[in-house]
Amino acid sequence: MTVIGCGHLGATHAASMAEIGHEVVGVDIDNNKIATLRSGRAWFYEPELDEMLARHVASGRLRFTTDFAEAGEFGEMHFLGVATPGMADRDDYDLSQVWAAVSALAPYLHRSCLIVGKSTVSVGTTTATRELVQELAPAGAAVDVAWNPEFLREGHAVQDTLRPDRIVVGVTSAEAEQKIREAYQPITDAGVPLIFTDPATCELVKGAANAFLATKISFINAMADLCEVAGADVAQLAEAVGLDPRIGRAFLDAGIGYGGGCLPKDTRAFTARAEQLGADSAVGLLTVVDQINASRRRRVVDATRKVCGGDLTGKRITLWGAAFKVGTDDVRDSPALDVAIRMHAQGAEITVYDPMALETARAAHPELGYVGDALTAAAGADVLVVVTAWPEFRTIDPEAIAEVVAERVVIDACNALDEPRWNDAYWSLHRIGRG
């Protein structure tokens, strides 16, 4: 099999398919990425991935190329793992990489094969892909198209590929279904559910799943606002509500809101497609979800400005956190960095520390200040703001931090700190959703 596109999704999928016994060729147009992957390591951080890449590149079971002709001749099954970012001018997916990958591959598909999309896309993309393949593939080529969206969490992508909650595939033929069953048999034999649907349902499953997760996050953040004005504790509320098995505790952590390269743009694109199709109730619900999420970043900035007397100009603000979540160096649409940029724009002197994402943050926003350890970053700070819930921050000694800051004021925007320890050290601690 081949995997077209060797980013966060494609490189992980390629290595995982080699891990379960397949012969895999990864394809990308970026020579630098391919050179790095050929050396047996990823060009980004993902736990367990480098070890798996090194093992299967060394064995010869996994190799990487920029040659689509080689891929077309080799593959019986071609997974599309290219990026589908948000559009610059509207809330929709930019599918240009999907069309480019299919256009580059299709002319070389002389043998019977199956193209399987894994990228997150709008409903109707499978049909459009099939039409493009039929237009570009050699006459008489027997090429089928299915869709099999990923459900990966950054920081857990290897485990989510090898031991997922479910595998969902949209197919239109029995032959495609059989090929998928064979490809995933080592995983499904371990008890992972394999669900076959029509392509439209499959495409909507991914969007609906992300929309529901986004809704849970925005719901608990709305409850945090209510708890603050009512004098209640959102953490205790979440624990109690989450014990109901119909609701569940996951994704009920109040804080700075969701970010990253998937959930924000997926929710907006899903909403845009619903609007195009006239599904007004879905549009209304998800528009509010997105609005609540956007408001969280503003609230953190507002809270910081308030403790600074209403003006951030010249204030020294230290932010602990840059990654959009724990366990990754990814800063795409990071709420943490967005808060930093907003404060910087209001005249604050910003210093950022993150245990993993300093270099990616520095590359994205060199105008901010960066320091390589939490204690040094806090030196001289008028306010300390915790914006990514790294476990390290819970274990830091607040007395040691108190020795270097200008003021003992901390805003815990993601409920990451050990509250009693910071209170005992005489910090003025401000938390999300705590009245």
Coordinates of C-alpha atoms in Angstrom, one line a residue:
M1 CA 0.0 0.0 0.0
T2 CA 1.0 3.7 -0.3
V3 CA 0.3 6.7 1.9
I4 CA 0.1 9.9 -0.1
G5 CA 1.1 12.8 2.2
C6 CA 3.6 12.4 5.0
G7 CA 2.5 14.9 7.6
H8 CA 1.1 14.3 11.1
L9 CA -1.5 11.9 9.7
G10 CA 0.2 10.3 6.8
A11 CA 3.6 9.5 8.4
T12 CA 1.8 8.0 11.4
H13 CA -0.5 5.9 9.2
A14 CA 2.4 4.7 7.0
A15 CA 4.5 3.6 10.0
S16 CA 1.5 2.0 11.7
M17 CA 0.5 0.0 8.6
A18 CA 4.1 -1.3 8.4
E19 CA 3.8 -2.2 12.1
I20 CA 0.9 -4.5 11.4
G21 CA 2.7 -6.2 8.6
H22 CA 2.1 -4.4 5.3
E23 CA 4.7 -3.2 2.7
V24 CA 4.3 0.5 2.6
V25 CA 5.5 3.4 0.5
G26 CA 5.0 6.9 1.8
V27 CA 4.8 9.7 -0.8
D28 CA 5.3 13.4 -0.4
I29 CA 6.4 16.3 -2.6
D30 CA 8.5 17.8 0.1
N31 CA 12.1 16.6 -0.3
N32 CA 13.1 17.7 3.2
K33 CA 10.3 15.7 4.8
I34 CA 11.1 12.6 2.8
A35 CA 14.8 12.9 3.6
T36 CA 14.0 13.1 7.3
L37 CA 11.6 10.2 7.2
R38 CA 14.1 8.1 5.2
S39 CA 16.5 8.5 8.1
G40 CA 14.0 6.8 10.4
R41 CA 12.5 9.7 12.2
A42 CA 9.6 12.2 11.9
W43 CA 10.0 15.9 11.2
F44 CA 7.5 16.6 14.1
Y45 CA 7.1 15.2 17.6
E46 CA 4.7 12.4 18.2
P47 CA 5.3 9.8 21.0
E48 CA 6.4 6.3 19.8
L49 CA 6.5 7.4 16.2
D50 CA 10.3 7.7 15.7
E51 CA 10.9 4.3 17.2
M52 CA 8.4 2.7 14.8
L53 CA 9.7 4.6 11.8
A54 CA 13.3 3.6 12.6
R55 CA 12.3 0.0 13.0
H56 CA 10.5 -0.4 9.7
V57 CA 12.7 1.8 7.6
A58 CA 15.6 -0.4 8.7
S59 CA 13.7 -3.6 7.9
G60 CA 12.8 -2.3 4.4
R61 CA 9.1 -2.8 5.0
L62 CA 8.6 1.0 4.9
R63 CA 10.2 3.4 2.5
F64 CA 9.6 7.0 1.3
T65 CA 9.6 8.6 -2.1
T66 CA 8.6 11.7 -4.0
D67 CA 7.9 9.6 -7.2
F68 CA 4.2 9.2 -7.9
A69 CA 4.9 6.8 -10.8
E70 CA 6.7 4.5 -8.3
A71 CA 3.7 4.7 -6.0
G72 CA 1.2 4.0 -8.7
E73 CA 3.0 1.0 -9.9
F74 CA 3.5 -0.4 -6.4
G75 CA 0.2 0.1 -4.6
E76 CA -2.9 -2.1 -4.5
M77 CA -4.3 0.4 -2.0
H78 CA -3.5 4.1 -1.8
F79 CA -4.3 6.1 1.4
L80 CA -4.8 9.8 1.0
G81 CA -3.4 11.5 4.1
V82 CA -2.8 15.0 2.9
A83 CA -3.7 18.1 4.8
T84 CA -7.1 19.8 4.5
P85 CA -6.6 23.2 6.2
G86 CA -9.2 25.8 6.5
M87 CA -9.8 28.3 3.6
A88 CA -8.2 31.7 4.1
D89 CA -11.3 33.6 2.9
R90 CA -14.2 31.5 4.3
D91 CA -15.1 28.7 6.8
D92 CA -14.6 25.6 4.6
Y93 CA -11.9 23.0 3.8
D94 CA -9.2 23.8 1.3
L95 CA -9.2 20.5 -0.6
S96 CA -6.5 21.6 -3.1
Q97 CA -4.0 19.1 -1.6
V98 CA -6.5 16.3 -2.1
W99 CA -7.1 17.2 -5.7
A100 CA -3.3 17.7 -6.3
A101 CA -2.5 14.3 -4.8
V102 CA -5.2 12.5 -6.8
S103 CA -4.2 14.3 -10.0
A104 CA -0.5 13.3 -9.5
L105 CA -1.3 9.7 -8.7
A106 CA -4.2 8.8 -11.1
P107 CA -2.3 8.8 -14.4
Y108 CA -0.1 6.0 -13.0
L109 CA -2.9 3.7 -11.9
H110 CA -2.7 0.9 -14.5
R111 CA -3.6 -1.9 -12.1
S112 CA -6.8 -2.7 -10.1
C113 CA -6.6 -0.7 -6.9
L114 CA -8.5 1.2 -4.2
I115 CA -8.0 4.8 -3.2
V116 CA -8.9 5.4 0.4
G117 CA -9.2 8.9 1.7
K118 CA -8.2 9.5 5.3
S119 CA -8.2 13.3 5.4
T120 CA -11.0 15.2 7.0
V121 CA -13.3 16.5 4.3
S122 CA -16.7 17.9 3.5
V123 CA -19.6 15.6 2.7
G124 CA -19.6 14.8 -1.0
T125 CA -15.8 14.6 -1.4
T126 CA -15.7 10.9 -2.1
T127 CA -18.0 11.3 -5.0
A128 CA -15.9 14.2 -6.4
T129 CA -12.7 12.2 -5.9
R130 CA -14.2 9.3 -7.9
E131 CA -15.1 11.6 -10.7
L132 CA -11.6 13.1 -10.8
V133 CA -10.0 9.6 -10.9
Q134 CA -12.3 8.5 -13.7
E135 CA -11.2 11.6 -15.7
L136 CA -7.5 11.2 -15.2
A137 CA -6.8 7.4 -14.8
P138 CA -5.8 5.4 -17.9
A139 CA -8.6 4.1 -20.0
G140 CA -10.0 0.9 -18.6
A141 CA -8.3 1.3 -15.2
A142 CA -10.2 -0.4 -12.4
V143 CA -9.9 2.2 -9.6
D144 CA -12.4 2.3 -6.7
V145 CA -12.6 5.1 -4.1
A146 CA -13.6 4.8 -0.4
W147 CA -13.3 7.1 2.6
N148 CA -11.9 6.2 6.0
P149 CA -11.5 9.3 8.2
E150 CA -8.9 9.4 10.9
F151 CA -9.8 10.0 14.6
L152 CA -6.4 10.8 15.9
R153 CA -5.4 12.8 18.9
E154 CA -2.0 14.5 18.7
G155 CA 0.1 13.0 21.4
H156 CA -1.7 9.7 21.1
A157 CA -1.7 9.3 17.3
V158 CA 0.2 6.0 17.2
Q159 CA -2.0 4.3 19.8
D160 CA -5.1 5.8 18.1
T161 CA -4.0 4.2 14.8
L162 CA -3.1 0.8 16.1
R163 CA -5.8 0.5 18.8
P164 CA -8.6 2.9 17.8
D165 CA -12.0 3.2 19.3
R166 CA -13.5 2.3 15.9
I167 CA -12.7 2.2 12.2
V168 CA -15.3 3.8 10.0
V169 CA -15.3 3.4 6.2
G170 CA -17.6 4.6 3.5
V171 CA -17.7 2.3 0.5
T172 CA -19.8 1.6 -2.6
S173 CA -18.7 -1.9 -3.5
A174 CA -18.3 -5.3 -1.9
E175 CA -14.8 -5.4 -3.4
A176 CA -13.7 -2.3 -1.6
E177 CA -15.2 -3.5 1.7
Q178 CA -13.2 -6.8 1.4
K179 CA -9.9 -5.0 0.7
I180 CA -10.5 -2.8 3.8
R181 CA -11.3 -5.8 5.9
E182 CA -8.0 -7.4 4.8
A183 CA -5.9 -4.3 5.4
Y184 CA -7.2 -3.8 8.9
Q185 CA -7.6 -7.4 10.0
P186 CA -4.6 -7.4 12.5
I187 CA -6.3 -4.5 14.2
T188 CA -9.9 -5.7 14.1
D189 CA -8.9 -9.2 15.2
A190 CA -8.0 -7.5 18.5
G191 CA -11.6 -6.4 18.9
V192 CA -11.7 -3.0 17.3
P193 CA -15.1 -2.3 15.7
L194 CA -15.1 -1.9 11.9
I195 CA -18.1 0.0 10.7
F196 CA -19.1 0.2 7.0
T197 CA -21.4 3.0 5.7
D198 CA -22.1 4.8 2.6
P199 CA -19.6 7.6 1.8
A200 CA -21.8 10.5 2.8
T201 CA -22.5 9.1 6.2
C202 CA -18.9 8.3 6.7
E203 CA -17.8 11.8 5.8
L204 CA -20.4 13.2 8.3
V205 CA -19.3 10.9 11.1
K206 CA -15.9 12.6 11.4
G207 CA -17.4 16.1 11.3
A208 CA -20.1 15.1 13.8
A209 CA -17.6 13.6 16.2
N210 CA -15.5 16.7 16.3
A211 CA -18.5 18.9 16.5
F212 CA -19.8 17.0 19.5
L213 CA -16.4 17.2 21.3
A214 CA -16.3 20.9 20.6
T215 CA -19.8 21.2 22.0
K216 CA -18.8 19.5 25.3
I217 CA -15.8 21.8 25.7
S218 CA -17.9 25.0 25.0
F219 CA -20.6 23.7 27.3
I220 CA -18.4 23.3 30.3
N221 CA -16.8 26.7 29.6
A222 CA -20.3 28.3 29.6
M223 CA -20.9 26.5 32.9
A224 CA -17.6 28.0 34.2
D225 CA -19.0 31.5 33.5
L226 CA -22.1 30.6 35.4
C227 CA -20.1 29.2 38.3
E228 CA -18.0 32.3 38.6
V229 CA -21.0 34.6 39.0
A230 CA -22.8 32.1 41.3
G231 CA -19.9 31.5 43.6
A232 CA -19.6 27.9 42.6
D233 CA -16.8 25.5 41.5
V234 CA -16.8 24.3 37.9
A235 CA -14.3 21.5 38.6
Q236 CA -16.6 20.0 41.2
L237 CA -19.6 20.5 38.9
A238 CA -17.8 18.7 36.1
E239 CA -16.9 15.7 38.3
A240 CA -20.5 15.4 39.5
V241 CA -22.1 15.8 36.1
G242 CA -19.5 13.6 34.4
L243 CA -20.4 10.6 36.6
D244 CA -23.6 10.3 34.6
P245 CA -22.7 7.6 32.0
R246 CA -24.9 9.3 29.4
I247 CA -22.6 12.4 29.7
G248 CA -19.2 11.2 30.7
R249 CA -16.3 13.1 32.2
A250 CA -14.1 13.4 29.2
F251 CA -13.8 16.9 27.6
L252 CA -15.5 18.5 30.6
D253 CA -12.4 20.5 31.7
A254 CA -13.1 24.2 31.8
G255 CA -10.3 26.4 30.6
I256 CA -9.0 28.4 27.7
G257 CA -10.9 26.4 25.0
Y258 CA -10.0 24.1 22.2
G259 CA -7.4 24.8 19.5
G260 CA -5.0 23.0 17.2
G261 CA -5.0 22.2 13.6
C262 CA -8.2 20.1 13.6
L263 CA -11.0 20.9 16.0
P264 CA -11.5 24.7 15.3
K265 CA -11.3 24.5 11.5
D266 CA -13.3 21.2 11.4
T267 CA -16.1 22.6 13.5
R268 CA -16.3 25.7 11.3
A269 CA -16.1 23.8 8.0
F270 CA -18.8 21.4 9.3
T271 CA -21.0 24.3 10.1
A272 CA -20.4 25.9 6.7
R273 CA -21.4 22.7 4.9
A274 CA -24.5 22.4 7.1
E275 CA -25.4 26.0 6.1
Q276 CA -24.9 25.2 2.4
L277 CA -27.2 22.2 2.8
G278 CA -29.8 24.2 4.7
A279 CA -29.5 22.4 8.0
D280 CA -30.3 25.5 10.1
S281 CA -30.5 23.9 13.5
A282 CA -27.0 22.4 13.2
V283 CA -25.7 25.8 12.0
G284 CA -27.3 27.6 15.0
L285 CA -25.9 25.2 17.6
L286 CA -22.4 25.0 16.2
T287 CA -22.2 28.8 15.6
V288 CA -22.8 29.3 19.4
V289 CA -20.2 26.6 20.2
D290 CA -17.6 28.4 18.2
Q291 CA -18.5 31.8 19.7
I292 CA -18.1 30.5 23.2
N293 CA -14.8 29.0 22.4
A294 CA -13.5 32.2 20.9
S295 CA -14.6 34.1 24.0
R296 CA -12.4 32.1 26.3
R297 CA -9.2 33.6 24.9
R298 CA -10.6 37.1 25.4
R299 CA -11.6 36.3 28.9
V300 CA -8.1 35.3 29.9
V301 CA -6.7 38.6 28.4
D302 CA -9.5 40.6 30.2
A303 CA -8.7 38.9 33.5
T304 CA -5.0 39.7 33.1
R305 CA -5.7 43.3 32.3
K306 CA -8.0 43.6 35.3
V307 CA -5.4 42.4 37.8
C308 CA -3.0 44.8 36.1
G309 CA -5.3 47.8 37.0
G310 CA -7.0 47.9 33.6
D311 CA -3.9 48.5 31.4
L312 CA -1.3 46.0 30.1
T313 CA 1.0 48.6 28.7
G314 CA 4.5 47.9 30.0
K315 CA 3.5 45.1 32.2
R316 CA 5.7 42.0 32.3
I317 CA 3.6 39.0 31.7
T318 CA 4.9 35.4 31.8
L319 CA 2.9 32.7 30.1
W320 CA 3.5 29.1 30.9
G321 CA 2.4 27.2 27.8
A322 CA 2.5 27.6 24.1
A323 CA 1.4 24.3 22.6
F324 CA -2.3 24.1 21.9
K325 CA -2.5 21.1 24.3
V326 CA -0.4 18.9 26.5
G327 CA 1.8 16.2 24.8
T328 CA 2.6 18.0 21.5
D329 CA 4.8 20.7 20.1
D330 CA 2.0 21.8 17.8
V331 CA 1.1 25.5 18.0
R332 CA -1.4 25.7 15.2
D333 CA -4.4 27.8 16.3
S334 CA -3.0 27.5 19.9
P335 CA -5.2 29.3 22.4
A336 CA -2.1 29.8 24.5
L337 CA -0.2 31.7 21.8
D338 CA -3.3 33.6 20.8
V339 CA -3.6 35.0 24.3
A340 CA 0.1 35.9 24.2
I341 CA -0.3 37.7 20.9
R342 CA -3.3 39.6 22.2
M343 CA -1.5 40.8 25.3
H344 CA 1.6 41.7 23.3
A345 CA -0.6 43.8 21.0
Q346 CA -1.9 45.7 24.1
G347 CA 1.6 46.7 25.1
A348 CA 2.6 43.9 27.5
E349 CA 6.1 42.6 27.6
I350 CA 5.6 38.8 27.0
T351 CA 7.8 35.9 28.1
V352 CA 6.8 32.4 27.1
Y353 CA 7.9 29.1 28.5
D354 CA 6.8 25.7 27.2
P355 CA 8.5 22.3 27.9
M356 CA 8.1 21.1 24.3
A357 CA 6.8 23.8 22.0
L358 CA 9.3 26.6 22.4
E359 CA 10.9 26.3 19.0
T360 CA 7.7 25.9 17.0
A361 CA 6.2 28.9 18.9
R362 CA 9.3 31.0 18.3
A363 CA 9.2 30.1 14.5
A364 CA 5.5 31.1 14.4
H365 CA 5.8 34.3 16.5
P366 CA 9.3 35.6 16.9
E367 CA 8.0 38.9 18.2
L368 CA 7.4 37.3 21.6
G369 CA 10.1 36.5 24.2
Y370 CA 11.0 32.9 25.0
V371 CA 12.9 31.3 27.9
G372 CA 13.9 27.7 28.3
D373 CA 12.8 27.0 31.9
A374 CA 9.8 28.0 34.0
L375 CA 11.6 29.6 36.9
T376 CA 13.7 31.9 34.6
A377 CA 10.7 32.8 32.5
A378 CA 8.9 34.0 35.6
A379 CA 11.7 36.4 36.7
G380 CA 10.3 39.9 37.2
A381 CA 6.8 39.0 36.2
D382 CA 3.9 41.2 37.2
V383 CA 1.5 38.4 36.4
L384 CA 2.0 34.7 35.7
V385 CA -0.6 33.1 33.4
V386 CA -0.8 29.4 32.9
V387 CA -2.3 28.6 29.5
T388 CA -1.3 25.0 28.8
A389 CA -1.9 22.4 31.5
W390 CA 1.5 20.6 31.4
P391 CA 2.0 18.3 34.5
E392 CA 5.2 20.1 35.3
F393 CA 3.3 23.2 36.3
R394 CA 1.4 21.2 39.0
T395 CA 4.7 20.1 40.7
I396 CA 6.5 23.4 40.6
D397 CA 7.3 24.9 44.0
P398 CA 5.2 28.2 44.3
E399 CA 7.6 29.4 47.0
A400 CA 10.5 29.2 44.5
I401 CA 8.6 31.1 41.9
A402 CA 7.6 33.7 44.5
E403 CA 11.3 34.5 45.0
V404 CA 11.8 35.7 41.4
V405 CA 8.5 37.4 40.4
A406 CA 7.6 41.1 40.9
E407 CA 4.1 40.3 42.1
R408 CA 2.6 37.1 43.5
V409 CA -0.3 37.1 41.0
V410 CA -1.1 34.0 38.9
I411 CA -4.0 33.4 36.6
D412 CA -4.6 29.7 36.1
A413 CA -6.5 29.7 32.8
C414 CA -6.6 25.9 32.5
N415 CA -6.9 24.8 36.1
A416 CA -3.4 23.2 36.1
L417 CA -2.1 24.3 39.4
D418 CA -2.2 22.7 42.9
E419 CA -4.5 25.4 44.5
P420 CA -3.7 24.7 48.2
R421 CA 0.1 24.9 47.6
W422 CA -0.2 28.3 45.8
N423 CA -2.6 29.7 48.4
D424 CA -0.3 28.6 51.2
A425 CA 2.5 30.5 49.5
Y426 CA 0.4 33.7 49.6
W427 CA -0.2 34.0 45.9
S428 CA -3.2 35.8 44.6
L429 CA -4.6 32.9 42.5
H430 CA -7.3 33.5 39.9
R431 CA -8.9 30.4 38.4
I432 CA -11.4 29.7 35.6
G433 CA -14.9 28.9 36.8
R434 CA -14.2 29.3 40.5
G435 CA -16.5 31.7 42.3

